[in-house]
Short mmCIF file of C-alpha atoms and ligand atoms in Angstrom, two decimals:
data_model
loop_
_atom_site.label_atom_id
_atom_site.label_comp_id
_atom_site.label_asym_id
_atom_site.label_seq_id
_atom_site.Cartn_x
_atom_site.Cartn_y
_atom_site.Cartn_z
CA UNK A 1159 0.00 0.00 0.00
CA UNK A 1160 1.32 3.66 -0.99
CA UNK A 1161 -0.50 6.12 0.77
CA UNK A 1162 0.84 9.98 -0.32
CA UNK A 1163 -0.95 12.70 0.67
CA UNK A 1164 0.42 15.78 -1.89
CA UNK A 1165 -0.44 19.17 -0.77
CA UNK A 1166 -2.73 20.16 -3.32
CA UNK A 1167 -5.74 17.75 -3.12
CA UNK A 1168 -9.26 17.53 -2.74
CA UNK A 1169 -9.72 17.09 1.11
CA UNK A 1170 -12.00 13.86 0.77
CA UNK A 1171 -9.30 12.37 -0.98
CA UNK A 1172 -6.61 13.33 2.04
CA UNK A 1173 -9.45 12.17 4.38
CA UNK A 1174 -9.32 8.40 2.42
CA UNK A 1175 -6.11 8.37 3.01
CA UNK A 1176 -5.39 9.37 6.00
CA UNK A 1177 -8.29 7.22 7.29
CA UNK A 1178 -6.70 4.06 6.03
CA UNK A 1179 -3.32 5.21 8.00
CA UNK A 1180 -5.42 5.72 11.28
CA UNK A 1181 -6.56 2.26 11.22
CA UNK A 1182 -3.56 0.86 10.61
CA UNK A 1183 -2.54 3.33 13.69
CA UNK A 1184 -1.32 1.71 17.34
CA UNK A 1185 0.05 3.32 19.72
CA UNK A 1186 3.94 2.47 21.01
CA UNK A 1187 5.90 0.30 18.46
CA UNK A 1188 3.32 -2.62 17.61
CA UNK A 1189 2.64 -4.82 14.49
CA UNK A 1190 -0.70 -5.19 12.97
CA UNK A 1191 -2.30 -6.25 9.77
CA UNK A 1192 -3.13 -3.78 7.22
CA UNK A 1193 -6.52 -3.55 7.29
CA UNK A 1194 -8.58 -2.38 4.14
CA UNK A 1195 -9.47 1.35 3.57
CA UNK A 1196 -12.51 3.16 5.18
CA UNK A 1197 -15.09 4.67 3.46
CA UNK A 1198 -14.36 8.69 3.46
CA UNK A 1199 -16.57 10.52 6.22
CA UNK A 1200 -19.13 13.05 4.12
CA UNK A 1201 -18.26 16.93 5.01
CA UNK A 1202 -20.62 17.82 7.90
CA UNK A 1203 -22.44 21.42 6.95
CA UNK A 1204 -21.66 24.17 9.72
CA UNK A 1205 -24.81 25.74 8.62
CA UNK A 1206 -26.54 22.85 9.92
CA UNK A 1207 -24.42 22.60 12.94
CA UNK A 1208 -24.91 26.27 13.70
CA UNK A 1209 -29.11 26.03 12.71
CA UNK A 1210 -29.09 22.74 15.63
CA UNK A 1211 -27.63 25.90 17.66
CA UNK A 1212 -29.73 28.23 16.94
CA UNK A 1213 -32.83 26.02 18.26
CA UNK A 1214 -31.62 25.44 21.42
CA UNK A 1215 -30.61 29.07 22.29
CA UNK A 1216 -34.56 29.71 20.84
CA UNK A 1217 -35.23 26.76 23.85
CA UNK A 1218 -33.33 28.36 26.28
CA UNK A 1219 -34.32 31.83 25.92
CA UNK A 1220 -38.26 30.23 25.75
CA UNK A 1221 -37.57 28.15 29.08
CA UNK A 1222 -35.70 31.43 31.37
CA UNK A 1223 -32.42 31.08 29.93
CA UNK A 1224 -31.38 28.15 30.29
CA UNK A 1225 -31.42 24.01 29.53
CA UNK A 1226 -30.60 23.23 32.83
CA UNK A 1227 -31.56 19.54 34.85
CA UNK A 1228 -34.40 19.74 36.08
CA UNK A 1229 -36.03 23.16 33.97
CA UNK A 1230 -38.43 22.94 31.72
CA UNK A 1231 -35.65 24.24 28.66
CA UNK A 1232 -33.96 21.01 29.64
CA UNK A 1233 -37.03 18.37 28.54
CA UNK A 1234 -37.46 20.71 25.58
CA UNK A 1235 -34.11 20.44 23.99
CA UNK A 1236 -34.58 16.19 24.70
CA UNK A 1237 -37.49 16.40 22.63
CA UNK A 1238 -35.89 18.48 19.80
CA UNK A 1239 -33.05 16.36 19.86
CA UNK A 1240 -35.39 13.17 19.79
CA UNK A 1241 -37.53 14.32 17.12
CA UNK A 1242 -35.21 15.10 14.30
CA UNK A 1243 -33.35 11.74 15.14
CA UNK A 1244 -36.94 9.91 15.31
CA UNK A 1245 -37.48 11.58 11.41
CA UNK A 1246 -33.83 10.45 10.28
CA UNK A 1247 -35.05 6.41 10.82
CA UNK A 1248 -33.30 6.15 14.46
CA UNK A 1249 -34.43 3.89 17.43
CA UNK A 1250 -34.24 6.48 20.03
CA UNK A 1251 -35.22 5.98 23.86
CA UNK A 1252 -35.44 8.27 26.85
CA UNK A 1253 -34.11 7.06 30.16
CA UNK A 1254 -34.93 8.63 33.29
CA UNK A 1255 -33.18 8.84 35.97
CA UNK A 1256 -33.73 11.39 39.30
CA UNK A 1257 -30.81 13.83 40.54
CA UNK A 1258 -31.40 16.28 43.21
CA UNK A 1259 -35.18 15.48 43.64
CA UNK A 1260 -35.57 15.95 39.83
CA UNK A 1261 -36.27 13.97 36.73
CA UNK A 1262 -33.78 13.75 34.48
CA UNK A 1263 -33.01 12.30 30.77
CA UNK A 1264 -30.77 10.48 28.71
CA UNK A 1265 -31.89 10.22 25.10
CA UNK A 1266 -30.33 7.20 23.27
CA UNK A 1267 -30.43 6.84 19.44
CA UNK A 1268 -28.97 3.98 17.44
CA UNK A 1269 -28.57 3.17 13.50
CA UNK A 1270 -30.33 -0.16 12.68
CA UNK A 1271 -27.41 -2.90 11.45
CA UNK A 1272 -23.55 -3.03 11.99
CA UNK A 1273 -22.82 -5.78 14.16
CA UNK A 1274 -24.15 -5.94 17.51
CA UNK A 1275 -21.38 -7.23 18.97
CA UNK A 1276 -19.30 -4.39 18.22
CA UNK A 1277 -20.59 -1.03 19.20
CA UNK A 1278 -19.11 2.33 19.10
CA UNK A 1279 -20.86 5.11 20.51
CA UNK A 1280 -20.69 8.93 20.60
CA UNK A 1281 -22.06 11.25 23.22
CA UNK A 1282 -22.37 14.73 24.57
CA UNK A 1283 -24.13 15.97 27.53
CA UNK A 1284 -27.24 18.50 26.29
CA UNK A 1285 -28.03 20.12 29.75
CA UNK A 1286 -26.45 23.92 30.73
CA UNK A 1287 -25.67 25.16 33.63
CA UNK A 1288 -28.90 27.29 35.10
CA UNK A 1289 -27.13 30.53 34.67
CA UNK A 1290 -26.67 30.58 30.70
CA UNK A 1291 -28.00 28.73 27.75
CA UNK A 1292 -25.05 26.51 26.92
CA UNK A 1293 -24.51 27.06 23.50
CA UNK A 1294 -21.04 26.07 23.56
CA UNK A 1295 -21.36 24.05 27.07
CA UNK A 1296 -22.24 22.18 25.42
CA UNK A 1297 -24.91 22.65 22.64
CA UNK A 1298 -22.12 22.58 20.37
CA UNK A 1299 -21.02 18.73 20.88
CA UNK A 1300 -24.57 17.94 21.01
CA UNK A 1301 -25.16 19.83 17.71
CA UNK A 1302 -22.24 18.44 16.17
CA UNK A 1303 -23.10 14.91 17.30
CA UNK A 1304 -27.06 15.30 15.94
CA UNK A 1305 -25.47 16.15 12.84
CA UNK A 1306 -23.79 13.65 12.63
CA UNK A 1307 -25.86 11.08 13.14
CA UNK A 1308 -28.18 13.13 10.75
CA UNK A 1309 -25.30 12.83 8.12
CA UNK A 1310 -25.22 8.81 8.84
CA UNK A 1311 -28.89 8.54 8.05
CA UNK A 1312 -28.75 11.13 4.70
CA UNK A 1313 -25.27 8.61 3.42
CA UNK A 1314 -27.25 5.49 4.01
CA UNK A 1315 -23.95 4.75 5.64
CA UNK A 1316 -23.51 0.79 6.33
CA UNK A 1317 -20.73 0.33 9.01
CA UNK A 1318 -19.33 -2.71 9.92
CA UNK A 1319 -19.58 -2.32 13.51
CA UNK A 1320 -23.36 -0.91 15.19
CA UNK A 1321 -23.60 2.67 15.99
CA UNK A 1322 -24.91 4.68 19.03
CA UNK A 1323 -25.20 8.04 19.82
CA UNK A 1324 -26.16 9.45 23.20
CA UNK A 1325 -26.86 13.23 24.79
CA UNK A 1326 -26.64 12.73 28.67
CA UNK A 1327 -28.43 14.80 30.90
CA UNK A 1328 -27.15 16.60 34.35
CA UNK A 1329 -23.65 16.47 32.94
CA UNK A 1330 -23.33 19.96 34.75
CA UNK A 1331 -24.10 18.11 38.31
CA UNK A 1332 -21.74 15.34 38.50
CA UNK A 1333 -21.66 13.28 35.47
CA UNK A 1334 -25.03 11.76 36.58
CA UNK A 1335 -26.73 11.14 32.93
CA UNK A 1336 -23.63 8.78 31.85
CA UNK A 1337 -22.72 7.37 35.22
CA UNK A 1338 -26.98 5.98 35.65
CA UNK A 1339 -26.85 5.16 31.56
CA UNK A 1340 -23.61 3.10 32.35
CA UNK A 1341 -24.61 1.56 35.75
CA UNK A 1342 -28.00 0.30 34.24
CA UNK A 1343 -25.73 -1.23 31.66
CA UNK A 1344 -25.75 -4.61 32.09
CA UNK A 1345 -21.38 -6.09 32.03
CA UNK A 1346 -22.62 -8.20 28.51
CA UNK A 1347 -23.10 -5.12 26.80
CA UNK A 1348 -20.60 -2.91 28.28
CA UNK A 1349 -18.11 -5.67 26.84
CA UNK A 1350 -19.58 -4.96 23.13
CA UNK A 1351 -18.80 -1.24 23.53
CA UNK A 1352 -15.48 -0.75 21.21
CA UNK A 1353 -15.06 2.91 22.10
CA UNK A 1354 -16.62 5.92 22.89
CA UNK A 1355 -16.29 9.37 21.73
CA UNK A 1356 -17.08 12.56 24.67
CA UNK A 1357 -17.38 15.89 22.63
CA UNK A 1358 -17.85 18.55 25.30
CA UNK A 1359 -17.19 22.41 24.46
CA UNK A 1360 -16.33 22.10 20.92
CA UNK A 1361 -16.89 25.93 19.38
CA UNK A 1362 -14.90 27.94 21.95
CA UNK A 1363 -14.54 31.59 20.61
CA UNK A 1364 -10.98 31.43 21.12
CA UNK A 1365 -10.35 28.09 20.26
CA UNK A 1366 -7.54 25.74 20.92
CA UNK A 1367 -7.56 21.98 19.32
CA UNK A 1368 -7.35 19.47 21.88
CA UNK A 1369 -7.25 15.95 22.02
CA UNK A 1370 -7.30 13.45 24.39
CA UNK A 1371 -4.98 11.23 25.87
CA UNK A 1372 -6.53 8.03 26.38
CA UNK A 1373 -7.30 5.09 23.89
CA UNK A 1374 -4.65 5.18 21.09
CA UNK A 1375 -6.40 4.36 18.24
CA UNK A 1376 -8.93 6.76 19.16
CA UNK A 1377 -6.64 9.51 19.76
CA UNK A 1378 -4.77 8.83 16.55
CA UNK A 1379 -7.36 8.86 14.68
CA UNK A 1380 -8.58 12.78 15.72
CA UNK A 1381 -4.83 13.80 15.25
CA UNK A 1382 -4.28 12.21 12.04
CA UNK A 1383 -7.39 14.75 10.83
CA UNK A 1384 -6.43 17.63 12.36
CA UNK A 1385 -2.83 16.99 10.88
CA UNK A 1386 -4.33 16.42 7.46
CA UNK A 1387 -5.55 20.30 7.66
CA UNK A 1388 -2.49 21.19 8.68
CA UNK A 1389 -3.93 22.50 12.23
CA UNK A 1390 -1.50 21.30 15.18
CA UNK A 1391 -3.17 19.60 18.28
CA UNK A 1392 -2.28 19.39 22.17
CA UNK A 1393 -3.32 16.65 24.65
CA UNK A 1394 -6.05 17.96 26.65
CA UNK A 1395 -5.43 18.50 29.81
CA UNK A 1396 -7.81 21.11 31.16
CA UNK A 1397 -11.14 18.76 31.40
CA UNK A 1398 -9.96 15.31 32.24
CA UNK A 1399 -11.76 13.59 33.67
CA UNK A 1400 -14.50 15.90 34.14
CA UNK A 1401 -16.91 14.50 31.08
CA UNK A 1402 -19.12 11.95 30.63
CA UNK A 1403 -16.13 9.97 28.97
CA UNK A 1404 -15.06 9.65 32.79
CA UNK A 1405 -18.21 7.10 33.55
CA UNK A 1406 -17.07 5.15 30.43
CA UNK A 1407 -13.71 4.86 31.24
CA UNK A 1408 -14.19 3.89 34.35
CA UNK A 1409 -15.75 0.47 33.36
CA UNK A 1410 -12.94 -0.17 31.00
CA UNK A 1411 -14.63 1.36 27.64
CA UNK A 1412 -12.01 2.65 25.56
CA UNK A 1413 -12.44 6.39 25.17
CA UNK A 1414 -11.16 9.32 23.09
CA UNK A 1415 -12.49 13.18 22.14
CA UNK A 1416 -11.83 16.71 21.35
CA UNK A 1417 -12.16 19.69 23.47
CA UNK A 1418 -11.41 23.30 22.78
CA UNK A 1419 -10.99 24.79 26.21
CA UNK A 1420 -12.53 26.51 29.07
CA UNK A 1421 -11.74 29.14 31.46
CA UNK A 1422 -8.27 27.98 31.48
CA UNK A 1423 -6.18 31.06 29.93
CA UNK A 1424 -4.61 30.31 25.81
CA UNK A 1425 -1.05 30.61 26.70
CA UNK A 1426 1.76 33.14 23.99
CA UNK A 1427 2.87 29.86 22.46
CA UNK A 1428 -0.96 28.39 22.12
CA UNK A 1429 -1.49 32.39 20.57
CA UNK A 1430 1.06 31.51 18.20
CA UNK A 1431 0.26 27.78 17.44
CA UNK A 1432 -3.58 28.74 16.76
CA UNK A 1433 -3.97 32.58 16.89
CA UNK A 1434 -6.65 34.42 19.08
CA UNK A 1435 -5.67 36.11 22.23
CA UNK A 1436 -3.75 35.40 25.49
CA UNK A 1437 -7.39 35.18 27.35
CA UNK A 1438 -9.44 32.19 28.17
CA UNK A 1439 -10.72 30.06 25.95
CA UNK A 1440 -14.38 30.43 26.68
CA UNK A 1441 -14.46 34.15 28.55
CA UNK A 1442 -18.29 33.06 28.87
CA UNK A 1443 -17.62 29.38 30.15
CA UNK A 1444 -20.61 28.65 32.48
CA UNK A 1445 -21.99 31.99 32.38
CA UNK A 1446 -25.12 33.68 30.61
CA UNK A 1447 -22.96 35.17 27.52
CA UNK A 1448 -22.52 31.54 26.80
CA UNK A 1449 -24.96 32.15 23.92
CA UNK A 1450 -24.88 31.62 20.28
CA UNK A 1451 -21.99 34.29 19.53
CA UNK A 1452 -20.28 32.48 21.83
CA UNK A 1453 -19.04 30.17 19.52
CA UNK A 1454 -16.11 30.14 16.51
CA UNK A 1455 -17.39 29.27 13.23
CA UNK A 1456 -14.13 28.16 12.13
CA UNK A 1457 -13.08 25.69 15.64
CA UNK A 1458 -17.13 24.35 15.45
CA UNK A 1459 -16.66 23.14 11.86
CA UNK A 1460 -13.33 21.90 12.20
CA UNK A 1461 -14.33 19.34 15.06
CA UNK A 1462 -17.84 18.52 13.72
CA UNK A 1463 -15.73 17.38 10.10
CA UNK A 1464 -13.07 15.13 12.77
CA UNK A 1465 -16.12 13.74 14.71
CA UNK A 1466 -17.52 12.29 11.21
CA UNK A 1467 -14.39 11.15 10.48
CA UNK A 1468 -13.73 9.63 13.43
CA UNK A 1469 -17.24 7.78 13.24
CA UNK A 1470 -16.73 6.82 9.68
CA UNK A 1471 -13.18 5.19 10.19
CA UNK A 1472 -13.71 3.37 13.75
CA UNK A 1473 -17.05 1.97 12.84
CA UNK A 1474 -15.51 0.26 9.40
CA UNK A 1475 -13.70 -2.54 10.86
CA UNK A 1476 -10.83 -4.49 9.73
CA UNK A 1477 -12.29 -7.03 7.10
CA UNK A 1478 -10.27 -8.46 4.78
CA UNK A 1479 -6.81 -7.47 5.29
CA UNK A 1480 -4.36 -7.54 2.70
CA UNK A 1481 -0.97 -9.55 3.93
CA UNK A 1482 2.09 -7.81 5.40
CA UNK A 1483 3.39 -6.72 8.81
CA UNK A 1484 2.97 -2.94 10.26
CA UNK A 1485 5.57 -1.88 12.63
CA UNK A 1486 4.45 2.10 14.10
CA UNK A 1487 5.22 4.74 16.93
CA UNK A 1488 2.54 7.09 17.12
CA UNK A 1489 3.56 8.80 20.29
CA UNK A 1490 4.62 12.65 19.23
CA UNK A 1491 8.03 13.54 19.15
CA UNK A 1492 8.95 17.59 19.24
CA UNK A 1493 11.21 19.09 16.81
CA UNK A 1494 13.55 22.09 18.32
CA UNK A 1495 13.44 24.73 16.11
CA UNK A 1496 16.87 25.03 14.55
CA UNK A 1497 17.91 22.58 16.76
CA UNK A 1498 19.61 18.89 17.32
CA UNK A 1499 18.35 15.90 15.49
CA UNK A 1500 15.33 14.08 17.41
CA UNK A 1501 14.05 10.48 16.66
CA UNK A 1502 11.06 8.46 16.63
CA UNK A 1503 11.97 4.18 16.99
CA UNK A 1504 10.21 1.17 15.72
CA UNK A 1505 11.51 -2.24 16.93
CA UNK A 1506 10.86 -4.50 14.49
CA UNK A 1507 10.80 -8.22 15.36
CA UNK A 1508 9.60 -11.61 13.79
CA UNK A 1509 10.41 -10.70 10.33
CA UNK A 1510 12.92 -13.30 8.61
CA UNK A 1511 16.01 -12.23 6.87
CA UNK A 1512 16.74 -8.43 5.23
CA UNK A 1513 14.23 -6.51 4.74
CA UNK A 1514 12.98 -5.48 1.40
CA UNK A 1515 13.61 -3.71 -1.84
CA UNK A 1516 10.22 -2.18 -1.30
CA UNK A 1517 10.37 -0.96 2.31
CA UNK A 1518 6.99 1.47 2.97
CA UNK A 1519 8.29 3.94 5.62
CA UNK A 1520 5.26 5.99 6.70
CA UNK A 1521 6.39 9.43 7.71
CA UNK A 1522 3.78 11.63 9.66
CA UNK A 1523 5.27 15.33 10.43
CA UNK A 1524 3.60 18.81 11.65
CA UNK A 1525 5.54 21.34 10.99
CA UNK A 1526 4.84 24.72 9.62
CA UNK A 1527 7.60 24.75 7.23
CA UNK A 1528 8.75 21.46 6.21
CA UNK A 1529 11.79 23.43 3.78
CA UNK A 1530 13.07 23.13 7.08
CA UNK A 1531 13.87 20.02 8.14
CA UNK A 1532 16.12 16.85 7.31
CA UNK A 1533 14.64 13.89 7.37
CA UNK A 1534 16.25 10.52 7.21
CA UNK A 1535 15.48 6.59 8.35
CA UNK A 1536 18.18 4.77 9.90
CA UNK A 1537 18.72 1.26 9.76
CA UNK A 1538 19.61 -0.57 12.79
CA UNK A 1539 23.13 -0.67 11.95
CA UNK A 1540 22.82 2.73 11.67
CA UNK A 1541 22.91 2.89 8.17
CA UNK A 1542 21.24 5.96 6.80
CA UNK A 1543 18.63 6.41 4.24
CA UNK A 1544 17.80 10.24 2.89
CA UNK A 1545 13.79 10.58 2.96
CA UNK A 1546 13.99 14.53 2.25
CA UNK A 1547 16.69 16.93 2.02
CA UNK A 1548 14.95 20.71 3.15
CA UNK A 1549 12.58 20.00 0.19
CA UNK A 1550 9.64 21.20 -0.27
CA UNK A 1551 9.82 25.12 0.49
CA UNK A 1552 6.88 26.77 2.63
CA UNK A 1553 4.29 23.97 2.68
CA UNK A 1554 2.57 22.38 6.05
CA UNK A 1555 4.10 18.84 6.87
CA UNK A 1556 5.35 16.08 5.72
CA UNK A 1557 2.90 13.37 5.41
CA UNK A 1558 3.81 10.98 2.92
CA UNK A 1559 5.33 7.11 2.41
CA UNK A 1560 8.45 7.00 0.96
CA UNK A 1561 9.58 3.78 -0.79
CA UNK A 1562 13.24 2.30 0.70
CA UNK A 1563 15.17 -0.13 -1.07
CA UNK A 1564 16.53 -1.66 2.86
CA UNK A 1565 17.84 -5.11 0.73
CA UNK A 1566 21.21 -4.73 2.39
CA UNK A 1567 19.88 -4.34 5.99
CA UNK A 1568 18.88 -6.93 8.71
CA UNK A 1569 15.33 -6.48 8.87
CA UNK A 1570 14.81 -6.88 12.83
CA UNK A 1571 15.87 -4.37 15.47
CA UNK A 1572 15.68 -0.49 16.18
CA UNK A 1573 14.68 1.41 12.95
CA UNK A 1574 14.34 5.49 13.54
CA UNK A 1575 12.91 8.15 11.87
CA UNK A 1576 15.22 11.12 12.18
CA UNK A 1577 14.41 14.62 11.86
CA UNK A 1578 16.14 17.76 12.21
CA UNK A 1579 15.09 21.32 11.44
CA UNK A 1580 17.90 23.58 10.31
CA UNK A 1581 16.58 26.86 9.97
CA UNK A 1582 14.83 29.45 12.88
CA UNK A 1583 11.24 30.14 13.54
CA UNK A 1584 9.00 27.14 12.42
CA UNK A 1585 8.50 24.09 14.44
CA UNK A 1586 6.69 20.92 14.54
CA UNK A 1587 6.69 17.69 15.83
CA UNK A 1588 6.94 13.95 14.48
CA UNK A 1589 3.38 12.19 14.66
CA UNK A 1590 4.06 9.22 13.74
CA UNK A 1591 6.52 7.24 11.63
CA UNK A 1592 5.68 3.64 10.17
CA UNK A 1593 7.31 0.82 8.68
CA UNK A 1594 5.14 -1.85 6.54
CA UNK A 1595 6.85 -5.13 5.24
CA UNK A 1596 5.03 -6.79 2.36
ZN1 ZN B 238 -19.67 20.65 29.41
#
């Protein structure tokens, strides 16, 4: 398999490919099969997104502000949810639970078909806090998520594995929503949930792009999108823990999402990395400007495009893979700007003999210059093999597989990807860096 990625092309066509990398992505140095491409998420309208917005700030200004548990703006934005998923050919179902003396709601919507036995889910909680409307805490996952599942039903999408999509109520009091929907859960089906995906606070108006750290694939997955726009990502940090992923998690789900900050302040180097100002991310976090021009066009679309993504390439499976042996590190690697050489090392093991003529070496670099940097694979010996010379000029990244004729090298042992940047102010980071033997 060659996957390039050249600058210039149509973004479904980078999504294709870089969708077929992230499911051949693992975390650490491991081996897999390569499994067999994913069909390409569809683009997910931000007028859409942003109409799904609109509604519930209509719902919240009908219900005294707010969508809070236990107020009557809360019910009302269940039923709006419900509805237009009930339209699109969903099996929804409201669960109640009680928090605080009050009823409270889970709605529950999933696809008909995939494989029951394999289910990956995606959730957001729809309440507010009672002193705003919660446009982006956190209508905006739960718009982007209804979209979603909106753009399943329009595709006629087919996935291999079942899909479920949940909005989780009194979020804002303790994780209660997720923590009843998972208790009442019985262990049987907790076992057939593959992953699931938390999108909480998704449009701040002074966004950064944050991922999180916990299942690899997962996380891979969101970072291999964000990298295919060219927009760098961080490992968020600020809300772990603190979303409904937690009560997932907690049972042994595996669980990934995005986030794009709170009241926590953008730092000068986030200012730099993705504009905006030196303020908090969300100045309106949890307050009653948290309304719909609370939210960045540009950070809401963005996410809502990875989430699709994300659904589309987890929810293909792994049928039918071709032969041949993966070897990857995924974990991210910093380049020093005009700095010393860094490396990213695969061990290879269990392969007979040298390795190929035809050695596919998967490089995966952010960097905001890539005329920058040197870029070379060295063989265990040490040997060294030129992957790109400061080519290249201004363009975002390197993400491309190079072809290696490694004939005269052992194939087993420590193979790195080096990379040095030899000029001042850019910088990036290695994503990832793969080795496939045919
Ligand atoms: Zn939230």
């Amino acid at each position: 398999m060659n996957i390039s990625v050249p600058r210039r092309v149509t973004k479904a066509t980078a999504v294709a490919a870089l969708a077929a990398l992230a499911l051949a992505g693992l975390t650490g140095t491991t081996a897999s099969a390569n499994p067999a491409a994913a069909a390409a998420a569809p683009d997910i309208p931000l007028a859409n997104v942003k109409q799904h917005l609109t509604d519930l700030q209509s719902i919240a200004t009908a219900n005294g502000g707010n969508r809070a548990h236990g107020r009557t703006g809360y019910k009302a934005s269940i039923d709006f949810v419900k509805a237009k998923l009930d339209a699109a050919g969903y099996t929804t179902t409201v669960q109640q639970f009680t928090s605080g003396g009050s009823t409270g709601y889970n709605l529950i919507a999933d696809w008909p078909g995939g494989d029951p036995n394999q289910v990956l889910m995606a959730g957001s909680h729809l309440d507010s806090v009672s002193s705003g409307p919660g446009i982006n805490d956190n209508g905006s996952g739960s718009a982007a998520v209804l979209e979603t599942a909106l753009a399943v039903a329009r595709s006629g999408y087919q996935p291999t594995k079942h899909l479920r999509f949940g909005w989780w109520g009194a979020e804002e009091l303790g994780l209660v929503g997720s923590k009843y929907y998972v208790a009442q859960l019985p262990t049987a089906e907790r076992a057939k949930l593959s992953g699931y995906l938390n999108f909480d606070m998704i449009g701040s108006p002074n966004p950064g792009y944050f991922v999180y750290d916990d299942d690899p694939t997962i996380e891979t997955t969101f970072k291999n999108y964000f990298a295919g726009l060219g927009v760098p990502t961080e490992i968020e940090t600020e809300g772990d823990g603190r979303s409904d992923h937690a009560s997932f998690k907690n049972v042994g789900v595996p669980v990934g999402g995005l986030f794009t900050g709170a009241s926590r302040v953008k730092s000068s180097a986030q200012v730099q990395k993705w504009g905006g100002t030196a303020t908090a991310f969300d100045r309106c976090y949890h307050s009653s400007c948290d309304t719909t021009s609370n939210i960045n066009d540009t950070a809401l679309d963005r996410n809502s495009d990875a989430i699709a993504h994300a659904i589309w390439t987890l929810s293909a499976g792994t049928t039918t893979p071709p032969p041949g042996k993966v070897f990857e590190n995924t974990a991210d690697v910093s380049v020093p700007d005009n700095g010393a050489a860094v490396t990213s090392t695969v061990n290879v093991t269990g392969v007979t003999g040298n390795a190929p003529s035809n050695l596919a070496v998967g490089v995966d670099i952010v960097h905001t210059y890539r005329g920058d940097l040197v870029v070379d694979l060295v063989a265990p010996d040490g040997s060294v093999y030129s992957l790109s010379n400061r080519s290249g000029g201004s363009a975002d990244n390197i993400v491309q597989t190079f072809t290696v004729n490694a004939s005269s090298e052992v194939a087993n042992g420590a193979w790195k990807l080096r990379v040095q940047d030899k000029a001042s102010v850019d910088t990036g980071y290695i994503s990832g860096f793969k080795l496939t033997f045919p």
